[in-house]
Amino acid sequence: MTQACKLAAGNWKMNGLRADLAEARALAAAFPAPGCGIVLCPPATLLCAMAEAVSGSAIGLGGQDCHTQAAGAHTGDISAAMLADAGAHHVILGHSERRADHAESSALVAAKAHAAHAAGWVSIICVGETEAERDAGETLDIVLGQLAESLPEGAGAANTVIAYEPVWAIGTGRTPTLAQIAEVHDALRAKLPDRAISLLYGGSVKPGNAAEIFAIANVDGALVGGASLKAADFGAIIAALEAA
Ligand code: 13P
């Protein structure tokens, strides 16, 4: 069986101006030949400039969303082809902030992933329970349901990464116990159409907790928000993944 690839992905969310490209440059300089994949997902406004800033380095770039269509009358939206034109080959889809703020359903996430895959790009599909769902004992039902409904036909290790992000752990400094992360990742791995799909954990990953999270059997890396904004912090997380 092919092994899942190790990946550290940074989600800058709605953060970052041109001055912050210095962080991307510093990261590229610190990891000329990394022992894992590294992807930065800045806001769309920074993609072209960041592509230039890290040109020739081992850093890959990703978008934070894409439309189901390649082009057309969709004000404010961005297509997978446009992301690629700007230098991105990954795209985060179905992040809980988009599911909540933009009422994105798993069916829409699957359609977007299908569009991204058809264009030849890699989707990072996010799943995760709310605190109320965890308290109600529904965690596995929720995340496995989201997985089944968000994965398009043809999803495999070449075009798909899954990120488990408990909604209540995002930006809060709270994380599940290692046993809780292991339980969800084991369940997700068992349901993947291709067991070599990389499984990332996301939600308050920091330099101080990265190593213990990466030591969990079915954790292949992380999708990092706040701590990916600074090269020093994200670099420490990447180093922990390289060492895992
Ligand atoms: P934080 O790392 O800031 O908790 O964000 C996680 C996340 O949502 C990454 O997509």
Short mmCIF file of N, CA and C in Angstrom, two decimals, residues 40-125:
data_model
loop_
_atom_site.label_atom_id
_atom_site.label_comp_id
_atom_site.label_asym_id
_atom_site.label_seq_id
_atom_site.Cartn_x
_atom_site.Cartn_y
_atom_site.Cartn_z
N LEU A 40 1.25 26.93 1.21
CA LEU A 40 0.71 28.15 1.82
C LEU A 40 -0.53 28.58 1.05
N CYS A 41 -1.60 28.89 1.77
CA CYS A 41 -2.85 29.31 1.15
C CYS A 41 -3.16 30.74 1.60
N PRO A 42 -2.61 31.73 0.90
CA PRO A 42 -2.86 33.12 1.27
C PRO A 42 -4.21 33.57 0.70
N PRO A 43 -4.67 34.77 1.07
CA PRO A 43 -5.86 35.28 0.39
C PRO A 43 -5.57 35.41 -1.10
N ALA A 44 -6.60 35.35 -1.92
CA ALA A 44 -6.43 35.36 -3.38
C ALA A 44 -5.67 36.60 -3.86
N THR A 45 -5.84 37.72 -3.13
CA THR A 45 -5.17 38.96 -3.54
C THR A 45 -3.65 38.84 -3.50
N LEU A 46 -3.13 37.90 -2.71
CA LEU A 46 -1.68 37.76 -2.56
C LEU A 46 -1.08 36.63 -3.39
N LEU A 47 -1.94 35.85 -4.05
CA LEU A 47 -1.40 34.63 -4.70
C LEU A 47 -0.30 34.94 -5.72
N CYS A 48 -0.58 35.86 -6.65
CA CYS A 48 0.41 36.13 -7.71
C CYS A 48 1.73 36.62 -7.11
N ALA A 49 1.62 37.55 -6.16
CA ALA A 49 2.84 38.11 -5.56
C ALA A 49 3.57 37.05 -4.74
N MET A 50 2.81 36.17 -4.07
CA MET A 50 3.47 35.14 -3.29
C MET A 50 4.14 34.11 -4.20
N ALA A 51 3.49 33.83 -5.33
CA ALA A 51 4.09 32.90 -6.30
C ALA A 51 5.45 33.43 -6.74
N GLU A 52 5.51 34.72 -6.96
CA GLU A 52 6.79 35.32 -7.34
C GLU A 52 7.79 35.26 -6.18
N ALA A 53 7.28 35.54 -4.97
CA ALA A 53 8.16 35.61 -3.79
C ALA A 53 8.81 34.26 -3.49
N VAL A 54 8.09 33.16 -3.74
CA VAL A 54 8.65 31.83 -3.40
C VAL A 54 9.02 31.05 -4.67
N SER A 55 9.08 31.74 -5.78
CA SER A 55 9.41 31.10 -7.06
C SER A 55 10.70 30.29 -6.96
N GLY A 56 10.67 29.07 -7.47
CA GLY A 56 11.87 28.22 -7.45
C GLY A 56 12.09 27.51 -6.14
N SER A 57 11.22 27.75 -5.14
CA SER A 57 11.38 27.10 -3.84
C SER A 57 10.51 25.85 -3.76
N ALA A 58 10.57 25.19 -2.60
CA ALA A 58 9.79 23.96 -2.41
C ALA A 58 8.38 24.25 -1.89
N ILE A 59 8.04 25.53 -1.75
CA ILE A 59 6.72 25.89 -1.21
C ILE A 59 5.68 25.86 -2.31
N GLY A 60 4.62 25.11 -2.10
CA GLY A 60 3.49 25.12 -3.02
C GLY A 60 2.46 26.13 -2.54
N LEU A 61 1.57 26.52 -3.43
CA LEU A 61 0.55 27.50 -3.07
C LEU A 61 -0.85 26.94 -3.28
N GLY A 62 -1.78 27.45 -2.47
CA GLY A 62 -3.16 27.01 -2.60
C GLY A 62 -4.12 28.17 -2.43
N GLY A 63 -5.33 28.01 -2.96
CA GLY A 63 -6.42 28.96 -2.73
C GLY A 63 -7.22 28.52 -1.52
N GLN A 64 -8.18 29.33 -1.14
CA GLN A 64 -9.01 29.03 0.04
C GLN A 64 -10.43 28.64 -0.33
N ASP A 65 -10.74 28.67 -1.63
CA ASP A 65 -12.06 28.32 -2.13
C ASP A 65 -12.00 28.40 -3.65
N CYS A 66 -12.89 27.71 -4.35
CA CYS A 66 -13.05 27.95 -5.78
C CYS A 66 -14.49 27.69 -6.18
N HIS A 67 -14.86 28.22 -7.34
CA HIS A 67 -16.22 28.03 -7.86
C HIS A 67 -16.30 26.69 -8.59
N THR A 68 -17.54 26.24 -8.82
CA THR A 68 -17.73 24.98 -9.55
C THR A 68 -17.49 25.17 -11.05
N GLN A 69 -17.61 26.41 -11.53
CA GLN A 69 -17.47 26.68 -12.97
C GLN A 69 -16.08 27.23 -13.27
N ALA A 70 -15.62 27.06 -14.51
CA ALA A 70 -14.30 27.54 -14.89
C ALA A 70 -14.29 29.05 -15.13
N ALA A 71 -15.42 29.60 -15.52
CA ALA A 71 -15.52 31.04 -15.81
C ALA A 71 -16.99 31.40 -15.93
N GLY A 72 -17.29 32.68 -15.90
CA GLY A 72 -18.67 33.09 -16.12
C GLY A 72 -19.12 34.21 -15.22
N ALA A 73 -20.44 34.45 -15.22
CA ALA A 73 -21.04 35.58 -14.50
C ALA A 73 -21.27 35.21 -13.04
N HIS A 74 -20.21 35.25 -12.24
CA HIS A 74 -20.29 34.89 -10.82
C HIS A 74 -19.48 35.91 -10.03
N THR A 75 -20.08 37.05 -9.79
CA THR A 75 -19.37 38.18 -9.17
C THR A 75 -18.75 37.80 -7.82
N GLY A 76 -17.47 38.07 -7.71
CA GLY A 76 -16.78 37.83 -6.44
C GLY A 76 -16.19 36.45 -6.32
N ASP A 77 -16.49 35.55 -7.25
CA ASP A 77 -15.98 34.18 -7.15
C ASP A 77 -14.69 33.99 -7.95
N ILE A 78 -14.00 32.91 -7.66
CA ILE A 78 -12.73 32.59 -8.30
C ILE A 78 -12.77 31.13 -8.74
N SER A 79 -12.32 30.85 -9.95
CA SER A 79 -12.35 29.47 -10.45
C SER A 79 -11.02 28.77 -10.20
N ALA A 80 -11.05 27.45 -10.31
CA ALA A 80 -9.82 26.67 -10.14
C ALA A 80 -8.79 27.06 -11.19
N ALA A 81 -9.26 27.36 -12.40
CA ALA A 81 -8.33 27.75 -13.47
C ALA A 81 -7.64 29.07 -13.11
N MET A 82 -8.39 29.98 -12.46
CA MET A 82 -7.79 31.27 -12.07
C MET A 82 -6.75 31.07 -10.98
N LEU A 83 -7.05 30.18 -10.03
CA LEU A 83 -6.08 29.88 -8.97
C LEU A 83 -4.79 29.36 -9.59
N ALA A 84 -4.95 28.46 -10.56
CA ALA A 84 -3.77 27.88 -11.19
C ALA A 84 -2.99 28.94 -11.95
N ASP A 85 -3.72 29.83 -12.62
CA ASP A 85 -3.09 30.91 -13.37
C ASP A 85 -2.27 31.80 -12.43
N ALA A 86 -2.74 31.90 -11.18
CA ALA A 86 -2.05 32.74 -10.19
C ALA A 86 -0.93 31.98 -9.49
N GLY A 87 -0.78 30.69 -9.76
CA GLY A 87 0.34 29.94 -9.19
C GLY A 87 -0.05 28.90 -8.15
N ALA A 88 -1.36 28.66 -7.96
CA ALA A 88 -1.80 27.69 -6.94
C ALA A 88 -2.17 26.35 -7.56
N HIS A 89 -1.84 25.28 -6.87
CA HIS A 89 -2.24 23.95 -7.36
C HIS A 89 -3.00 23.17 -6.31
N HIS A 90 -3.24 23.80 -5.15
CA HIS A 90 -4.10 23.22 -4.11
C HIS A 90 -5.25 24.19 -3.88
N VAL A 91 -6.33 23.69 -3.33
CA VAL A 91 -7.41 24.58 -2.91
C VAL A 91 -8.12 23.97 -1.69
N ILE A 92 -8.26 24.80 -0.66
CA ILE A 92 -9.00 24.38 0.53
C ILE A 92 -10.49 24.47 0.20
N LEU A 93 -11.23 23.42 0.47
CA LEU A 93 -12.68 23.43 0.20
C LEU A 93 -13.45 22.96 1.43
N GLY A 94 -14.61 23.56 1.64
CA GLY A 94 -15.48 23.12 2.73
C GLY A 94 -14.94 23.45 4.11
N HIS A 95 -14.09 24.49 4.20
CA HIS A 95 -13.66 24.90 5.54
C HIS A 95 -14.90 25.25 6.36
N SER A 96 -14.85 24.99 7.66
CA SER A 96 -16.05 25.23 8.49
C SER A 96 -16.47 26.69 8.47
N GLU A 97 -15.48 27.59 8.25
CA GLU A 97 -15.85 29.02 8.19
C GLU A 97 -16.67 29.30 6.93
N ARG A 98 -16.37 28.61 5.84
CA ARG A 98 -17.19 28.77 4.63
C ARG A 98 -18.51 28.02 4.77
N ARG A 99 -18.47 26.85 5.40
CA ARG A 99 -19.75 26.13 5.61
C ARG A 99 -20.68 27.00 6.46
N ALA A 100 -20.12 27.71 7.47
CA ALA A 100 -20.94 28.53 8.37
C ALA A 100 -21.27 29.89 7.76
N ASP A 101 -20.25 30.60 7.25
CA ASP A 101 -20.47 31.98 6.78
C ASP A 101 -21.19 32.03 5.44
N HIS A 102 -21.02 30.99 4.62
CA HIS A 102 -21.59 31.02 3.26
C HIS A 102 -22.54 29.85 3.02
N ALA A 103 -22.97 29.21 4.09
CA ALA A 103 -23.94 28.12 4.01
C ALA A 103 -23.55 27.07 2.96
N GLU A 104 -22.25 26.74 2.89
CA GLU A 104 -21.81 25.75 1.91
C GLU A 104 -22.19 24.34 2.37
N SER A 105 -22.88 23.62 1.52
CA SER A 105 -23.26 22.24 1.84
C SER A 105 -22.16 21.30 1.37
N SER A 106 -22.19 20.07 1.89
CA SER A 106 -21.22 19.08 1.44
C SER A 106 -21.39 18.78 -0.05
N ALA A 107 -22.63 18.85 -0.55
CA ALA A 107 -22.85 18.60 -1.99
C ALA A 107 -22.13 19.67 -2.81
N LEU A 108 -22.19 20.92 -2.35
CA LEU A 108 -21.49 22.00 -3.07
C LEU A 108 -19.98 21.78 -2.99
N VAL A 109 -19.50 21.37 -1.82
CA VAL A 109 -18.06 21.10 -1.66
C VAL A 109 -17.62 20.01 -2.65
N ALA A 110 -18.43 18.98 -2.79
CA ALA A 110 -18.10 17.89 -3.73
C ALA A 110 -18.06 18.43 -5.16
N ALA A 111 -19.00 19.32 -5.50
CA ALA A 111 -19.02 19.88 -6.86
C ALA A 111 -17.78 20.75 -7.11
N LYS A 112 -17.38 21.50 -6.10
CA LYS A 112 -16.18 22.33 -6.23
C LYS A 112 -14.94 21.45 -6.35
N ALA A 113 -14.89 20.39 -5.55
CA ALA A 113 -13.74 19.48 -5.61
C ALA A 113 -13.67 18.81 -6.98
N HIS A 114 -14.84 18.46 -7.50
CA HIS A 114 -14.88 17.85 -8.84
C HIS A 114 -14.27 18.81 -9.86
N ALA A 115 -14.65 20.09 -9.76
CA ALA A 115 -14.13 21.10 -10.70
C ALA A 115 -12.62 21.23 -10.54
N ALA A 116 -12.15 21.25 -9.29
CA ALA A 116 -10.71 21.39 -9.05
C ALA A 116 -9.96 20.17 -9.60
N HIS A 117 -10.50 18.99 -9.37
CA HIS A 117 -9.83 17.77 -9.84
C HIS A 117 -9.82 17.71 -11.37
N ALA A 118 -10.93 18.12 -11.96
CA ALA A 118 -11.01 18.10 -13.43
C ALA A 118 -9.96 19.02 -14.04
N ALA A 119 -9.64 20.10 -13.31
CA ALA A 119 -8.63 21.03 -13.80
C ALA A 119 -7.21 20.56 -13.46
N GLY A 120 -7.11 19.46 -12.69
CA GLY A 120 -5.80 18.88 -12.38
C GLY A 120 -5.23 19.33 -11.05
N TRP A 121 -6.05 19.95 -10.19
CA TRP A 121 -5.53 20.46 -8.94
C TRP A 121 -5.90 19.57 -7.76
N VAL A 122 -5.28 19.84 -6.63
CA VAL A 122 -5.50 19.04 -5.41
C VAL A 122 -6.44 19.79 -4.47
N SER A 123 -7.50 19.13 -4.02
CA SER A 123 -8.41 19.75 -3.05
C SER A 123 -8.02 19.31 -1.64
N ILE A 124 -8.10 20.25 -0.70
CA ILE A 124 -7.94 19.94 0.73
C ILE A 124 -9.33 20.10 1.33
N ILE A 125 -10.03 18.99 1.49
CA ILE A 125 -11.44 19.02 1.90
C ILE A 125 -11.53 18.93 3.43
#
